[in-house]
C-alpha atoms as a printed R data frame, in Angstrom:
    type eleno elety resid chain resno       x       y       z
1   ATOM     1    CA   UNK     A     1 120.713 103.991 108.620
2   ATOM     2    CA   UNK     A     2 118.691 104.817 105.522
3   ATOM     3    CA   UNK     A     3 116.157 102.251 104.316
4   ATOM     4    CA   UNK     A     4 117.288 102.106 100.683
5   ATOM     5    CA   UNK     A     5 114.263  99.987  99.721
6   ATOM     6    CA   UNK     A     6 111.959 102.787 100.890
7   ATOM     7    CA   UNK     A     7 114.059 105.423  99.123
8   ATOM     8    CA   UNK     A     8 114.107 103.584  95.789
9   ATOM     9    CA   UNK     A     9 110.392 102.792  96.106
10  ATOM    10    CA   UNK     A    10 109.662 106.476  96.725
11  ATOM    11    CA   UNK     A    11 111.848 107.552  93.804
12  ATOM    12    CA   UNK     A    12 110.211 104.969  91.539
13  ATOM    13    CA   UNK     A    13 107.137 107.139  90.979
14  ATOM    14    CA   UNK     A    14 107.114 110.104  88.577
15  ATOM    15    CA   UNK     A    15 104.733 112.166  90.726
16  ATOM    16    CA   UNK     A    16 106.949 111.768  93.778
17  ATOM    17    CA   UNK     A    17 110.060 112.686  91.790
18  ATOM    18    CA   UNK     A    18 108.273 115.821  90.559
19  ATOM    19    CA   UNK     A    19 107.317 116.731  94.126
20  ATOM    20    CA   UNK     A    20 110.987 116.453  95.099
21  ATOM    21    CA   UNK     A    21 111.929 118.697  92.176
22  ATOM    22    CA   UNK     A    22 109.444 121.297  93.410
23  ATOM    23    CA   UNK     A    23 110.957 121.096  96.882
24  ATOM    24    CA   UNK     A    24 114.435 121.901  95.564
25  ATOM    25    CA   UNK     A    25 113.127 125.491  95.409
26  ATOM    26    CA   UNK     A    26 112.566 125.425  99.180
27  ATOM    27    CA   UNK     A    27 109.891 124.569 101.699
28  ATOM    28    CA   UNK     A    28 106.351 124.674 100.335
29  ATOM    29    CA   UNK     A    29 102.852 124.178 101.693
30  ATOM    30    CA   UNK     A    30 101.174 120.955 100.601
31  ATOM    31    CA   UNK     A    31  98.511 122.919  98.718
32  ATOM    32    CA   UNK     A    32 101.183 124.474  96.467
33  ATOM    33    CA   UNK     A    33 102.786 121.084  95.846
34  ATOM    34    CA   UNK     A    34  99.412 119.780  94.644
35  ATOM    35    CA   UNK     A    35  98.823 122.597  92.109
36  ATOM    36    CA   UNK     A    36 100.685 121.143  89.078
37  ATOM    37    CA   UNK     A    37  99.032 117.726  89.325
38  ATOM    38    CA   UNK     A    38  95.679 116.621  88.016
39  ATOM    39    CA   UNK     A    39  94.797 114.902  91.261
40  ATOM    40    CA   UNK     A    40  93.271 115.778  94.586
41  ATOM    41    CA   UNK     A    41  95.258 117.215  97.445
42  ATOM    42    CA   UNK     A    42  94.478 113.977  99.293
43  ATOM    43    CA   UNK     A    43  96.214 111.966  96.561
44  ATOM    44    CA   UNK     A    44  99.237 114.269  96.691
45  ATOM    45    CA   UNK     A    45  99.225 113.861 100.493
46  ATOM    46    CA   UNK     A    46  99.574 110.102 100.018
47  ATOM    47    CA   UNK     A    47 102.626 110.643  97.816
48  ATOM    48    CA   UNK     A    48 104.102 113.021 100.387
49  ATOM    49    CA   UNK     A    49 103.570 110.386 103.118
50  ATOM    50    CA   UNK     A    50 105.589 107.882 101.054
51  ATOM    51    CA   UNK     A    51 108.368 110.460 100.632
52  ATOM    52    CA   UNK     A    52 108.219 111.249 104.340
53  ATOM    53    CA   UNK     A    53 108.377 107.538 105.220
54  ATOM    54    CA   UNK     A    54 111.533 107.225 103.125
55  ATOM    55    CA   UNK     A    55 113.025 110.200 104.950
56  ATOM    56    CA   UNK     A    56 113.143 112.307 101.763
57  ATOM    57    CA   UNK     A    57 110.677 114.924 103.011
58  ATOM    58    CA   UNK     A    58 109.839 116.433 106.370
59  ATOM    59    CA   UNK     A    59 106.327 117.706 107.062
60  ATOM    60    CA   UNK     A    60 105.569 120.294 109.694
61  ATOM    61    CA   UNK     A    61 102.050 121.397 110.539
62  ATOM    62    CA   UNK     A    62 101.738 125.085 111.366
63  ATOM    63    CA   UNK     A    63  98.199 126.021 112.171
64  ATOM    64    CA   UNK     A    64  96.088 124.312 109.535
65  ATOM    65    CA   UNK     A    65  98.832 124.297 106.886
66  ATOM    66    CA   UNK     A    66 101.237 121.419 106.327
67  ATOM    67    CA   UNK     A    67 104.665 122.616 105.125
68  ATOM    68    CA   UNK     A    68 106.969 120.206 103.299
69  ATOM    69    CA   UNK     A    69 110.754 120.399 102.983
70  ATOM    70    CA   UNK     A    70 113.303 118.292 101.139
71  ATOM    71    CA   UNK     A    71 115.722 116.131 103.131
72  ATOM    72    CA   UNK     A    72 118.695 115.183 100.968
73  ATOM    73    CA   UNK     A    73 120.448 112.693 103.277
74  ATOM    74    CA   UNK     A    74 118.641 109.542 102.125
75  ATOM    75    CA   UNK     A    75 119.246 110.436  98.460
76  ATOM    76    CA   UNK     A    76 122.945 110.872  99.218
77  ATOM    77    CA   UNK     A    77 122.948 107.375 100.744
78  ATOM    78    CA   UNK     A    78 121.244 105.990  97.620
79  ATOM    79    CA   UNK     A    79 123.780 107.695  95.344
80  ATOM    80    CA   UNK     A    80 126.642 106.293  97.435
81  ATOM    81    CA   UNK     A    81 125.189 102.813  97.106
82  ATOM    82    CA   UNK     A    82 124.824 103.208  93.333
83  ATOM    83    CA   UNK     A    83 128.350 104.617  93.059
84  ATOM    84    CA   UNK     A    84 129.719 101.470  94.666
85  ATOM    85    CA   UNK     A    85 128.647  99.605  91.506
86  ATOM    86    CA   UNK     A    86 130.255 102.084  89.090
87  ATOM    87    CA   UNK     A    87 133.490 100.061  88.581
88  ATOM    88    CA   UNK     A    88 131.433  96.986  87.707
89  ATOM    89    CA   UNK     A    89 129.342  98.805  85.099
90  ATOM    90    CA   UNK     A    90 132.286 100.727  83.649
91  ATOM    91    CA   UNK     A    91 134.126  97.411  83.186
92  ATOM    92    CA   UNK     A    92 131.060  95.797  81.578
93  ATOM    93    CA   UNK     A    93 130.488  98.701  79.202
94  ATOM    94    CA   UNK     A    94 134.159  98.793  78.205
95  ATOM    95    CA   UNK     A    95 134.027  95.052  77.480
96  ATOM    96    CA   UNK     A    96 130.893  95.540  75.388
97  ATOM    97    CA   UNK     A    97 132.530  98.376  73.440
98  ATOM    98    CA   UNK     A    98 135.551  96.163  72.722
99  ATOM    99    CA   UNK     A    99 133.286  93.322  71.513
100 ATOM   100    CA   UNK     A   100 131.372  95.669  69.182
101 ATOM   101    CA   UNK     A   101 134.611  97.119  67.825
102 ATOM   102    CA   UNK     A   102 135.973  93.604  67.220
103 ATOM   103    CA   UNK     A   103 132.779  92.607  65.406
104 ATOM   104    CA   UNK     A   104 132.975  95.683  63.171
105 ATOM   105    CA   UNK     A   105 136.614  94.896  62.343
106 ATOM   106    CA   UNK     A   106 135.672  91.321  61.428
107 ATOM   107    CA   UNK     A   107 133.010  92.475  58.940
């Protein structure tokens, strides 16, 4: 079972989301993941550990190089959870649209 708290925490940071975007292109060494950021490789490693803890990334050490790969399963679980609330929000937004339209008609 996916720990949704860990997934949403991991996705709550812009740097971590950008790392995931980079990984959509395929497996990459940690050093390449760190290139676009104005931070040390150690700082990027901390972000990768959070992503790994949430199950969003796998890290494999080959020789002295750590290779990172995207794992989509936990994101799919998060999307499924969010989708379960879609009827609620669609209903709320439709009600709001009706209220706004009624207010405009009353003016």
